[in-house]
Short mmCIF file of C-alpha atoms and ligand atoms in Angstrom, two decimals:
data_model
loop_
_atom_site.label_atom_id
_atom_site.label_comp_id
_atom_site.label_asym_id
_atom_site.label_seq_id
_atom_site.Cartn_x
_atom_site.Cartn_y
_atom_site.Cartn_z
CA MET A 1300 7.02 33.30 -7.48
CA ALA A 1301 9.37 33.10 -4.45
CA ALA A 1302 12.57 30.88 -4.61
CA ALA A 1303 12.84 28.07 -2.07
CA GLU A 1304 15.18 30.27 -0.04
CA GLU A 1305 12.43 32.81 0.53
CA LEU A 1306 9.92 30.27 1.85
CA HIS A 1307 9.19 29.48 5.46
CA PHE A 1308 7.62 26.10 6.37
CA LEU A 1309 6.14 25.46 9.76
CA LEU A 1310 5.96 21.69 10.45
CA VAL A 1311 3.62 20.36 13.08
CA PRO A 1312 4.21 16.75 13.82
CA LEU A 1313 2.06 14.43 15.88
CA ALA A 1314 3.88 13.57 19.06
CA ALA A 1315 4.49 9.90 18.37
CA GLN A 1316 7.88 8.60 17.26
CA GLY A 1317 6.63 7.12 13.99
CA HIS A 1318 5.38 10.62 13.02
CA ILE A 1319 7.88 13.11 14.52
CA ILE A 1320 10.86 11.33 13.12
CA PRO A 1321 9.85 11.48 9.53
CA MET A 1322 8.39 15.03 9.94
CA VAL A 1323 11.78 16.28 11.13
CA GLU A 1324 13.34 14.47 8.23
CA VAL A 1325 10.90 16.28 5.82
CA GLY A 1326 12.24 19.42 7.48
CA ARG A 1327 15.73 18.45 6.73
CA LEU A 1328 14.86 17.79 3.09
CA LEU A 1329 13.18 21.24 2.83
CA ALA A 1330 15.94 22.97 4.62
CA ALA A 1331 18.52 21.32 2.31
CA ARG A 1332 16.72 23.02 -0.63
CA GLY A 1333 17.30 26.32 1.17
CA ALA A 1334 13.90 26.90 2.77
CA ARG A 1335 13.49 28.12 6.32
CA VAL A 1336 12.03 25.31 8.44
CA THR A 1337 10.59 25.48 11.98
CA VAL A 1338 9.36 22.34 13.68
CA VAL A 1339 6.76 23.20 16.24
CA THR A 1340 6.36 20.73 19.07
CA THR A 1341 6.25 20.27 22.86
CA PRO A 1342 9.35 20.55 25.26
CA VAL A 1343 9.70 16.76 25.81
CA ASN A 1344 9.50 16.01 22.07
CA ALA A 1345 11.82 19.00 21.18
CA ALA A 1346 14.53 17.52 23.58
CA ARG A 1347 14.21 14.04 22.03
CA ASN A 1348 14.72 15.46 18.48
CA ARG A 1349 17.36 18.00 19.29
CA ALA A 1350 20.18 15.47 18.20
CA ALA A 1351 18.59 15.18 14.71
CA VAL A 1352 18.59 19.04 14.42
CA GLU A 1353 22.11 19.19 15.54
CA GLY A 1354 23.13 16.35 13.07
CA ALA A 1355 21.54 18.39 10.24
CA ARG A 1356 23.41 21.54 11.31
CA ARG A 1357 26.74 19.69 11.24
CA GLU A 1358 25.98 19.17 7.46
CA GLY A 1359 25.19 22.78 6.98
CA VAL A 1360 21.31 22.31 7.17
CA GLU A 1361 19.53 24.50 9.45
CA ILE A 1362 16.21 23.52 11.20
CA GLU A 1363 14.66 25.44 13.98
CA LEU A 1364 12.86 23.60 16.81
CA THR A 1365 10.13 25.65 18.66
CA GLU A 1366 8.56 24.57 21.86
CA VAL A 1367 4.87 25.17 22.50
CA ALA A 1368 3.84 24.22 26.13
CA PHE A 1369 1.72 21.01 26.27
CA PRO A 1370 -1.46 21.32 28.26
CA GLY A 1371 -1.49 17.63 29.22
CA ARG A 1372 -2.17 18.41 33.02
CA GLU A 1373 -5.44 20.10 32.29
CA PHE A 1374 -6.63 16.82 30.85
CA GLY A 1375 -5.32 14.73 33.68
CA LEU A 1376 -1.96 13.66 32.16
CA PRO A 1377 1.08 13.49 34.41
CA ASP A 1378 3.66 16.22 33.79
CA GLY A 1379 6.24 15.06 31.20
CA VAL A 1380 3.80 12.80 29.40
CA GLU A 1381 3.96 14.39 25.97
CA ASN A 1382 4.51 11.43 23.48
CA MET A 1383 2.27 8.55 22.61
CA ASP A 1384 4.91 6.05 23.56
CA GLN A 1385 4.27 7.11 27.32
CA LEU A 1386 0.53 6.33 27.20
CA VAL A 1387 -0.63 3.07 28.81
CA ASP A 1388 -4.42 3.01 28.38
CA LEU A 1389 -7.35 4.25 26.34
CA ALA A 1390 -8.25 7.06 28.92
CA MET A 1391 -4.68 8.42 28.40
CA TYR A 1392 -4.92 8.28 24.81
CA GLN A 1393 -8.14 10.26 24.76
CA ALA A 1394 -6.63 12.87 27.23
CA PHE A 1395 -3.58 13.01 24.99
CA PHE A 1396 -5.45 13.85 21.83
CA LYS A 1397 -7.85 16.26 23.65
CA ALA A 1398 -4.82 18.08 24.97
CA PHE A 1399 -3.41 18.33 21.53
CA TRP A 1400 -6.73 19.49 20.04
CA SER A 1401 -6.67 22.32 22.61
CA MET A 1402 -3.32 23.68 21.34
CA GLU A 1403 -5.02 25.59 18.49
CA ALA A 1404 -4.94 28.86 20.48
CA ALA A 1405 -1.37 28.51 21.51
CA LEU A 1406 -0.27 27.74 17.97
CA GLU A 1407 -2.19 30.72 16.60
CA GLU A 1408 -0.59 33.01 19.24
CA TYR A 1409 2.81 31.79 18.27
CA VAL A 1410 2.23 32.26 14.56
CA ARG A 1411 0.73 35.71 14.97
CA ALA A 1412 3.78 36.86 16.91
CA LEU A 1413 6.18 35.83 14.04
CA PRO A 1414 7.48 38.84 12.16
CA ARG A 1415 6.29 37.35 8.85
CA ARG A 1416 3.55 35.05 8.11
CA PRO A 1417 4.87 31.45 7.22
CA ASP A 1418 4.35 30.33 3.64
CA CYS A 1419 3.13 26.89 4.43
CA LEU A 1420 2.16 24.81 7.50
CA VAL A 1421 2.64 21.13 7.08
CA ALA A 1422 0.47 19.25 9.62
CA ASP A 1423 0.49 15.66 10.47
CA ALA A 1424 -2.80 14.11 9.34
CA CYS A 1425 -3.59 13.50 12.97
CA ASN A 1426 -3.31 17.28 13.76
CA PRO A 1427 -6.44 18.69 12.16
CA TRP A 1428 -6.63 21.28 14.87
CA THR A 1429 -4.10 23.22 12.91
CA ALA A 1430 -6.61 23.92 10.02
CA PRO A 1431 -8.57 26.81 11.55
CA VAL A 1432 -5.45 28.60 12.47
CA CYS A 1433 -4.34 28.36 8.80
CA ASP A 1434 -7.74 29.43 7.57
CA ARG A 1435 -7.82 32.40 9.80
CA LEU A 1436 -4.27 33.56 8.98
CA GLY A 1437 -4.46 32.58 5.33
CA ILE A 1438 -1.58 30.05 5.44
CA PRO A 1439 -1.48 27.44 2.79
CA ARG A 1440 -1.67 24.10 4.60
CA LEU A 1441 -0.49 20.59 3.55
CA VAL A 1442 -1.37 17.36 5.34
CA MET A 1443 1.36 14.82 5.79
CA HIS A 1444 0.48 11.17 6.04
CA CYS A 1445 2.80 8.81 7.95
CA PRO A 1446 1.38 5.45 7.01
CA SER A 1447 1.61 3.80 3.64
CA ALA A 1448 -0.51 4.81 0.61
CA TYR A 1449 -1.57 1.16 0.41
CA PHE A 1450 -3.16 1.63 3.83
CA LEU A 1451 -4.76 4.96 3.17
CA LEU A 1452 -6.22 3.62 -0.02
CA ALA A 1453 -7.58 0.50 1.47
CA VAL A 1454 -9.19 2.27 4.29
CA HIS A 1455 -10.73 4.81 1.89
CA CYS A 1456 -12.03 2.08 -0.43
CA LEU A 1457 -13.51 -0.05 2.50
CA ALA A 1458 -15.33 3.12 3.74
CA LYS A 1459 -16.50 4.33 0.42
CA HIS A 1460 -17.92 0.89 -0.62
CA GLY A 1461 -19.63 0.38 2.74
CA VAL A 1462 -17.69 -2.52 3.79
CA TYR A 1463 -17.01 -1.24 7.25
CA ASP A 1464 -20.68 -0.62 7.74
CA ARG A 1465 -21.89 -3.84 6.08
CA VAL A 1466 -19.49 -6.31 7.92
CA VAL A 1467 -20.32 -6.94 11.56
CA ASP A 1468 -17.87 -9.57 12.57
CA HIS A 1469 -14.37 -8.27 12.89
CA LEU A 1470 -12.88 -11.61 11.69
CA GLU A 1471 -15.22 -11.89 8.67
CA PRO A 1472 -12.92 -12.02 5.54
CA PHE A 1473 -13.48 -9.61 2.67
CA GLU A 1474 -11.57 -8.34 -0.43
CA VAL A 1475 -10.84 -4.67 -0.62
CA PRO A 1476 -13.11 -3.32 -3.45
CA ALA A 1477 -11.76 -1.18 -6.26
CA PHE A 1478 -8.15 -1.80 -5.04
CA PRO A 1479 -5.22 -2.07 -7.44
CA VAL A 1480 -4.07 -5.44 -6.19
CA ARG A 1481 -6.01 -8.36 -4.63
CA ALA A 1482 -6.05 -7.67 -0.77
CA VAL A 1483 -7.93 -9.89 1.54
CA GLY A 1484 -8.40 -9.19 5.16
CA ASN A 1485 -11.05 -8.39 7.66
CA LYS A 1486 -12.02 -5.43 9.96
CA ALA A 1487 -9.57 -6.43 12.58
CA THR A 1488 -6.57 -6.17 10.14
CA PHE A 1489 -7.81 -3.14 8.23
CA HIS A 1490 -8.51 -0.93 11.17
CA GLY A 1491 -8.35 2.77 10.45
CA PHE A 1492 -6.84 5.38 12.82
CA PHE A 1493 -9.29 7.00 15.35
CA LYS A 1494 -11.81 4.25 14.88
CA TRP A 1495 -12.16 3.76 18.65
CA PRO A 1496 -15.20 4.56 20.88
CA GLY A 1497 -15.21 8.15 21.91
CA ALA A 1498 -12.93 9.24 19.16
CA GLU A 1499 -15.70 10.15 16.65
CA LYS A 1500 -14.89 13.85 16.72
CA PHE A 1501 -11.19 13.36 16.14
CA ASP A 1502 -12.11 11.05 13.23
CA HIS A 1503 -14.43 13.52 11.66
CA ASP A 1504 -11.95 16.36 12.04
CA VAL A 1505 -9.12 14.39 10.58
CA ASP A 1506 -11.28 13.59 7.46
CA GLU A 1507 -12.38 17.16 7.20
CA ALA A 1508 -8.87 18.67 7.48
CA GLU A 1509 -7.61 16.30 4.82
CA ALA A 1510 -10.45 17.08 2.37
CA THR A 1511 -9.80 20.85 2.69
CA ALA A 1512 -5.96 20.58 2.60
CA ASP A 1513 -4.02 22.43 -0.18
CA GLY A 1514 -2.27 19.17 -0.89
CA LEU A 1515 -1.04 15.89 0.62
CA LEU A 1516 2.49 14.56 1.43
CA ILE A 1517 2.98 10.83 1.76
CA ASN A 1518 6.30 9.43 3.04
CA THR A 1519 6.65 6.77 0.35
CA PHE A 1520 8.20 6.46 -3.19
CA ARG A 1521 6.74 5.65 -6.54
CA ASP A 1522 8.83 2.37 -7.18
CA ILE A 1523 6.98 0.61 -4.25
CA GLU A 1524 3.70 2.54 -4.04
CA GLY A 1525 3.22 4.59 -7.23
CA VAL A 1526 -0.16 2.97 -8.14
CA PHE A 1527 -1.55 3.42 -4.58
CA VAL A 1528 -0.38 7.02 -4.44
CA ASP A 1529 -2.07 7.84 -7.66
CA ALA A 1530 -5.19 6.14 -6.82
CA TYR A 1531 -5.55 7.76 -3.46
CA ALA A 1532 -4.80 11.30 -5.02
CA ALA A 1533 -7.54 10.64 -7.49
CA ALA A 1534 -9.90 9.38 -4.92
CA LEU A 1535 -9.48 12.36 -2.74
CA GLY A 1536 -9.05 14.91 -5.60
CA ARG A 1537 -6.11 16.44 -3.96
CA THR A 1538 -2.59 17.17 -5.29
CA THR A 1539 -0.41 14.55 -3.65
CA TRP A 1540 3.37 14.23 -3.44
CA ALA A 1541 5.30 11.04 -2.56
CA ILE A 1542 8.40 12.58 -0.98
CA GLY A 1543 10.00 9.61 0.78
CA PRO A 1544 11.50 7.56 2.04
CA THR A 1545 12.66 10.27 4.38
CA CYS A 1546 14.96 7.69 6.06
CA ALA A 1547 16.89 7.10 2.88
CA ALA A 1548 19.05 10.21 3.50
CA ARG A 1549 22.35 8.96 5.14
CA LEU A 1550 23.03 10.46 8.62
CA ASP A 1551 26.31 10.79 10.38
CA ALA A 1552 27.18 8.28 13.07
CA GLU A 1553 26.00 10.56 15.97
CA ALA A 1554 22.81 11.66 14.34
CA SER A 1555 22.02 8.07 13.37
CA ALA A 1556 22.57 6.72 16.83
CA SER A 1557 20.28 9.21 18.45
CA ARG A 1558 17.62 9.48 15.75
CA GLY A 1559 14.28 10.04 17.52
CA ASN A 1560 15.77 9.59 21.01
CA ARG A 1561 18.88 8.93 22.88
CA ALA A 1562 19.66 5.18 22.49
CA ASP A 1563 19.51 3.20 25.76
CA VAL A 1564 22.70 1.51 24.69
CA ASP A 1565 26.13 2.64 23.59
CA ALA A 1566 25.82 2.73 19.82
CA GLY A 1567 29.57 2.31 19.44
CA ARG A 1568 29.44 -1.04 21.22
CA ILE A 1569 26.61 -2.23 18.86
CA VAL A 1570 28.66 -1.19 15.85
CA SER A 1571 31.73 -3.09 17.17
CA TRP A 1572 29.62 -6.17 17.87
CA LEU A 1573 28.09 -5.95 14.34
CA ASP A 1574 31.67 -5.43 12.81
CA ALA A 1575 32.66 -8.71 14.27
CA ARG A 1576 29.86 -10.54 12.54
CA PRO A 1577 29.67 -11.83 8.87
CA PRO A 1578 27.74 -9.78 6.28
CA GLU A 1579 23.99 -10.39 6.36
CA SER A 1580 24.10 -12.73 9.36
CA VAL A 1581 22.41 -10.76 12.12
CA LEU A 1582 18.71 -10.65 12.83
CA TYR A 1583 17.45 -7.39 14.29
CA VAL A 1584 14.23 -7.55 16.42
CA SER A 1585 12.03 -4.74 17.17
CA PHE A 1586 8.40 -3.86 17.55
CA GLY A 1587 8.74 -0.14 17.18
CA SER A 1588 7.93 2.43 19.82
CA LEU A 1589 4.18 1.71 20.78
CA ALA A 1590 3.51 -1.98 20.29
CA HIS A 1591 4.15 -4.51 23.16
CA LEU A 1592 4.12 -8.27 23.17
CA ARG A 1593 2.40 -10.07 26.07
CA PRO A 1594 4.91 -11.67 28.48
CA LYS A 1595 4.30 -15.22 27.31
CA GLN A 1596 4.89 -14.21 23.67
CA VAL A 1597 8.14 -12.49 24.72
CA ILE A 1598 9.26 -15.82 26.28
CA GLU A 1599 8.34 -17.89 23.16
CA LEU A 1600 10.15 -15.36 20.91
CA ALA A 1601 13.20 -15.49 23.26
CA LEU A 1602 13.28 -19.26 23.13
CA GLY A 1603 12.90 -19.24 19.39
CA LEU A 1604 15.77 -16.82 18.82
CA GLU A 1605 17.90 -18.87 21.08
CA ALA A 1606 17.08 -22.13 19.12
CA SER A 1607 17.58 -20.42 15.83
CA GLY A 1608 21.35 -20.35 16.51
CA ARG A 1609 21.46 -16.88 14.68
CA PRO A 1610 23.25 -13.76 16.05
CA PHE A 1611 20.68 -11.27 16.96
CA ILE A 1612 19.95 -7.84 18.48
CA TRP A 1613 16.61 -7.39 20.20
CA ALA A 1614 15.22 -4.05 21.19
CA ILE A 1615 13.25 -5.45 24.01
CA LYS A 1616 10.90 -2.72 25.51
CA GLU A 1617 9.03 -5.47 27.43
CA ALA A 1618 12.10 -6.05 29.59
CA LYS A 1619 10.79 -3.15 31.67
CA LEU A 1620 7.86 -5.42 32.76
CA ALA A 1621 8.35 -7.34 35.90
CA ALA A 1622 7.15 -10.66 34.37
CA VAL A 1623 9.58 -10.37 31.55
CA SER A 1624 12.66 -9.15 33.47
CA GLU A 1625 12.06 -11.83 36.15
CA TRP A 1626 11.93 -14.51 33.44
CA LEU A 1627 15.01 -13.31 31.74
CA ASP A 1628 16.96 -13.09 34.91
CA GLY A 1629 15.62 -16.30 36.44
CA GLU A 1630 16.51 -18.23 33.31
CA GLY A 1631 19.89 -16.60 32.89
CA TYR A 1632 18.84 -16.00 29.32
CA GLU A 1633 21.58 -13.45 28.46
CA GLU A 1634 24.29 -15.84 29.92
CA ARG A 1635 22.73 -18.65 27.79
CA VAL A 1636 22.76 -16.79 24.54
CA GLY A 1637 26.12 -15.20 25.48
CA ASP A 1638 27.80 -13.05 22.92
CA ARG A 1639 25.44 -14.31 20.16
CA GLY A 1640 22.57 -12.07 21.38
CA LEU A 1641 22.28 -8.52 22.34
CA LEU A 1642 19.38 -7.22 24.32
CA VAL A 1643 18.60 -3.51 24.23
CA ARG A 1644 16.33 -2.71 27.08
CA GLY A 1645 14.65 0.31 25.58
CA TRP A 1646 15.41 2.50 22.67
CA ALA A 1647 17.75 1.02 20.09
CA PRO A 1648 19.74 2.86 17.43
CA GLN A 1649 17.66 1.26 14.79
CA VAL A 1650 18.99 2.75 11.47
CA THR A 1651 22.49 2.35 12.77
CA ILE A 1652 21.75 -1.44 13.08
CA LEU A 1653 19.82 -1.77 9.77
CA SER A 1654 22.37 0.19 7.76
CA HIS A 1655 25.25 -2.04 8.94
CA PRO A 1656 26.43 -4.64 6.33
CA ALA A 1657 26.03 -7.39 8.97
CA ALA A 1658 22.21 -6.86 9.25
CA GLY A 1659 20.56 -9.73 7.38
CA GLY A 1660 17.01 -9.93 8.57
CA PHE A 1661 14.51 -7.74 10.54
CA VAL A 1662 11.80 -9.13 12.73
CA THR A 1663 9.42 -6.13 12.56
CA HIS A 1664 6.12 -4.97 13.75
CA CYS A 1665 5.73 -3.37 10.27
CA GLY A 1666 5.18 0.27 11.41
CA TRP A 1667 5.54 2.25 8.30
CA ASN A 1668 8.79 3.84 9.41
CA ALA A 1669 10.34 0.44 10.11
CA THR A 1670 8.99 -0.86 6.86
CA LEU A 1671 10.62 1.93 4.99
CA GLU A 1672 13.87 1.56 6.91
CA ALA A 1673 14.07 -2.18 6.06
CA ILE A 1674 13.33 -1.31 2.38
CA SER A 1675 15.82 1.54 2.24
CA HIS A 1676 18.58 -0.64 3.73
CA GLY A 1677 17.78 -3.75 1.70
CA VAL A 1678 17.03 -5.86 4.74
CA PRO A 1679 14.46 -8.63 4.23
CA THR A 1680 11.78 -8.80 6.82
CA LEU A 1681 10.08 -11.26 9.08
CA THR A 1682 6.74 -9.54 9.34
CA TRP A 1683 4.95 -9.58 12.85
CA PRO A 1684 2.24 -6.94 12.75
CA ILE A 1685 0.52 -5.98 15.86
CA PHE A 1686 -2.24 -3.48 15.09
CA SER A 1687 -3.71 -0.97 12.58
CA ASP A 1688 -1.81 -0.08 9.32
CA GLN A 1689 0.86 -2.73 10.24
CA PHE A 1690 -1.04 -5.53 8.64
CA SER A 1691 -1.25 -3.48 5.47
CA SER A 1692 2.54 -2.96 5.45
CA GLU A 1693 2.92 -6.71 5.96
CA ARG A 1694 0.78 -7.33 2.85
CA LEU A 1695 2.85 -4.76 0.83
CA LEU A 1696 6.18 -6.29 1.97
CA VAL A 1697 5.23 -9.89 1.44
CA ASP A 1698 2.53 -10.01 -1.26
CA VAL A 1699 3.28 -6.87 -3.39
CA LEU A 1700 7.18 -6.40 -3.12
CA GLY A 1701 8.23 -9.91 -2.27
CA VAL A 1702 10.80 -8.98 0.39
CA GLY A 1703 9.26 -10.41 3.42
CA VAL A 1704 8.25 -13.66 5.22
CA ARG A 1705 5.18 -13.88 7.47
CA SER A 1706 5.73 -14.83 11.02
CA GLY A 1707 2.22 -16.22 11.30
CA VAL A 1708 0.49 -13.44 13.25
CA LYS A 1709 -3.11 -13.30 11.86
CA VAL A 1710 -4.93 -10.80 14.01
CA PRO A 1711 -4.32 -8.19 16.70
CA THR A 1712 -3.87 -9.90 20.09
CA LEU A 1713 -7.20 -8.63 21.24
CA PHE A 1714 -8.81 -11.21 18.95
CA LEU A 1715 -6.94 -14.18 20.25
CA PRO A 1716 -8.67 -16.57 22.53
CA ALA A 1717 -7.96 -15.87 26.14
CA GLU A 1718 -6.27 -19.37 26.65
CA ALA A 1719 -3.60 -18.25 23.93
CA GLU A 1720 -2.28 -15.68 26.54
CA GLY A 1721 -1.09 -13.50 23.81
CA VAL A 1722 0.97 -16.11 22.01
CA HIS A 1723 0.76 -15.78 18.23
CA VAL A 1724 3.88 -17.49 17.29
CA ALA A 1725 5.30 -20.42 19.32
CA SER A 1726 9.08 -20.82 19.79
CA ALA A 1727 9.31 -23.79 17.17
CA ASP A 1728 7.53 -21.54 14.61
CA VAL A 1729 9.88 -18.76 15.33
CA VAL A 1730 12.76 -21.01 14.47
CA LYS A 1731 10.93 -22.24 11.29
CA VAL A 1732 10.24 -18.62 9.89
CA VAL A 1733 13.69 -17.33 11.03
CA THR A 1734 15.38 -20.10 9.05
CA GLU A 1735 13.15 -19.44 6.03
CA LEU A 1736 14.08 -15.74 6.13
CA MET A 1737 17.85 -16.26 6.66
CA ASP A 1738 18.45 -19.48 4.82
CA GLY A 1739 15.47 -19.85 2.43
CA GLY A 1740 17.38 -21.40 -0.46
CA ALA A 1741 16.81 -19.95 -3.95
CA GLU A 1742 13.70 -18.33 -2.83
CA GLY A 1743 15.46 -16.64 0.00
CA ALA A 1744 18.26 -15.48 -2.27
CA ALA A 1745 15.77 -14.03 -4.73
CA ARG A 1746 14.04 -12.24 -1.85
CA ARG A 1747 17.41 -10.78 -0.71
CA ALA A 1748 18.15 -9.71 -4.30
CA ARG A 1749 14.80 -7.95 -4.55
CA ALA A 1750 15.34 -6.27 -1.22
CA LYS A 1751 18.76 -4.80 -2.53
CA GLU A 1752 17.04 -3.67 -5.71
CA PHE A 1753 14.36 -1.72 -3.83
CA ALA A 1754 17.10 -0.19 -1.61
CA ALA A 1755 18.92 1.13 -4.64
CA LYS A 1756 15.74 2.48 -5.86
CA ALA A 1757 14.86 4.13 -2.48
CA THR A 1758 18.16 5.96 -2.53
CA ALA A 1759 17.67 7.03 -6.10
CA ALA A 1760 14.21 8.26 -5.50
CA VAL A 1761 15.41 10.94 -2.96
CA GLU A 1762 18.47 11.93 -5.05
CA GLU A 1763 18.45 14.48 -7.78
CA GLY A 1764 16.71 13.01 -10.73
CA GLY A 1765 14.60 10.71 -8.52
CA SER A 1766 10.74 10.67 -8.29
CA SER A 1767 10.52 11.83 -4.74
CA HIS A 1768 13.13 14.46 -5.29
CA ALA A 1769 11.11 15.70 -8.31
CA ASP A 1770 7.80 15.66 -6.15
CA LEU A 1771 9.44 17.61 -3.45
CA THR A 1772 10.62 20.29 -6.05
CA ASP A 1773 7.19 20.37 -7.52
CA MET A 1774 5.55 20.89 -4.00
CA ILE A 1775 7.96 23.76 -3.25
CA GLY A 1776 6.97 25.40 -6.54
CA TYR A 1777 3.34 24.88 -5.76
CA ILE A 1778 3.59 26.37 -2.29
CA SER A 1779 5.65 29.31 -3.61
CA GLU A 1780 2.86 30.07 -6.10
CA LEU A 1781 0.08 29.55 -3.63
CA SER A 1782 1.69 31.58 -0.98
CA THR A 1783 2.40 34.58 -3.47
CA LYS A 1784 -1.33 34.20 -4.66
CA LYS A 1785 -2.66 34.35 -1.14
CA GLN A 1786 -0.44 37.30 -0.23
CA LEU A 1787 -1.58 39.19 -3.37
CA GLY A 1788 -5.15 38.28 -2.67
CA GLU A 1789 -4.73 39.61 0.84
CA LYS A 1790 -3.33 42.88 -0.47
CA SER A 1791 -6.04 43.24 -3.00
CA THR A 1792 -8.61 42.61 -0.31
CA ASN A 1793 -6.90 45.20 1.83
CA ASN A 1794 -6.98 47.66 -1.13
CA THR A 1795 -10.61 46.95 -1.64
CA GLU A 1796 -11.12 47.74 1.97
CA ALA A 1797 -9.01 50.83 1.72
CA ASP A 1798 -10.89 51.94 -1.30
CA ALA A 1799 -14.31 51.33 0.47
CA ALA A 1800 -13.14 53.26 3.49
CA LEU A 1801 -12.00 56.22 1.15
CA SER A 1802 -15.35 56.17 -0.65
CA VAL A 1803 -17.15 57.03 2.64
CA VAL A 1804 -14.78 59.77 3.69
CA PRO A 1805 -16.39 62.96 2.97
CA SER A 1806 -14.41 64.94 0.40
N1 LIG B 2911 12.90 3.51 16.60
C1 LIG B 2911 14.19 3.39 16.99
N2 LIG B 2911 14.56 2.63 18.05
C2 LIG B 2911 13.77 1.88 18.73
C3 LIG B 2911 12.37 1.88 18.31
C4 LIG B 2911 11.93 2.57 17.22
O1 LIG B 2911 14.97 4.16 16.50
O2 LIG B 2911 14.14 1.29 19.70
C5 LIG B 2911 12.41 4.23 15.46
C6 LIG B 2911 12.26 3.50 14.23
O3 LIG B 2911 13.46 3.52 13.51
C7 LIG B 2911 11.13 4.24 13.49
C8 LIG B 2911 10.28 4.84 14.69
O4 LIG B 2911 11.06 4.78 15.80
O5 LIG B 2911 11.70 5.28 12.76
C9 LIG B 2911 9.02 4.06 14.90
O6 LIG B 2911 8.09 4.19 13.77
P1 LIG B 2911 7.37 2.93 13.23
O7 LIG B 2911 6.44 3.52 12.24
O8 LIG B 2911 8.21 2.05 12.74
O9 LIG B 2911 6.60 2.32 14.40
P2 LIG B 2911 5.70 2.84 15.64
O10 LIG B 2911 6.58 3.08 16.73
O11 LIG B 2911 5.00 4.14 15.11
O12 LIG B 2911 4.71 1.78 15.78
#
């Protein structure tokens, strides 16, 4: 069996911030164990993640970033569009995934040219096109999931028990069958990935690649999701390792500030601003890399944050929309909130903010990474899901872990009546829920204490002796054995072929 130092892992992330960031962090964890790690991605995504790789190098951890050209143009995407956060409509999404699916040959060419066959390919669950390459080249393949085990299991149970087929109305309530905890929702809030018209082939390939993988990795940890991880592993009949939260590893200031992308703000200025605030007093507001609020909802949120009287940092991607920027400027919003509110018009240094002692609450869209980042840093959440697995993360945070307060969003915006103009939470309700989160009396204090306990557990999980550390060790051992077996199998097959060839040579 080969030692970790002799193993070479190829990591193939999905080109979306919520997938590539944790995949690079898995690379860091593996490289820290001595393995050789290569992250294979497209040029734009490689550039965005170079700072993370350099940060790891400063700590003596080597990760290689390899670029494979992205064939977006062949599918009608503009040059430079290589990440999901650059897509604006369904047609672009379809073109984006078609382009990725067509990268099979390029990946194979790259792997074949390597001097030695890699020991394992870790593919994002949304990259099933990597499976045939591994089959042809005899490379063990793991599938990495980036949403929660809660979500994966819920979607599995709903499909298996025919709920998706039986229920017609997207708003009809149901309970998730055979689920470890009581979970009530509807199709609108338990929507699986690739469940859009025209994506049937993607959906089928994703399921198939998962069912045939040599094992599954989930970015979570047993103290928050053990029961869901075990049930999912049993349901799929696949060896599954919970190796997260990948964000629990502490980064140096520079790596933290440019995690996933160069921040659109001076991180040093943000830290000085936070340094001047009392502990646990600041609200951080962000809806991740993909989700956008409608302009009217942005305005209601802005008014609510202003009226709440709390200091806040708001990563406001929507400021790039004319309707929003005109409102902000026309109202003199930033002058009005003065030094109490910081608007980041684009990419914010999220973990720098959440890891600061002044961070006291997180208005989040409940992307799984944001959820893990809140948990890992002990920051209670105001949950504001927008689509897909985010509603499941909200349920986990509020109903299972007791570290969140609901904002009041009930469904994705698509299901709101037209006259609502995308407004889920009016400004007065924003004030109410922010007060509940930040003040909340005894209940609020208990919530904050629980958040701190989970943060300590998250850190312990990835350290030596922790469950995620142990799962990663186990995974490395498993791959080492599997890779050796495959190589031996290959040799014995070659020997058989050689023997057969000899047997027909006339003596
Ligand atoms: N992120 C960040 N700055 C931003 C927005 C997002 O650093 O301004 C990071 C965030 O910390 C998380 C990732 O991008 O690691 C987004 O993943 P998540 O699963 O939270 O949401 P998604 O963007 O996939 O909806």
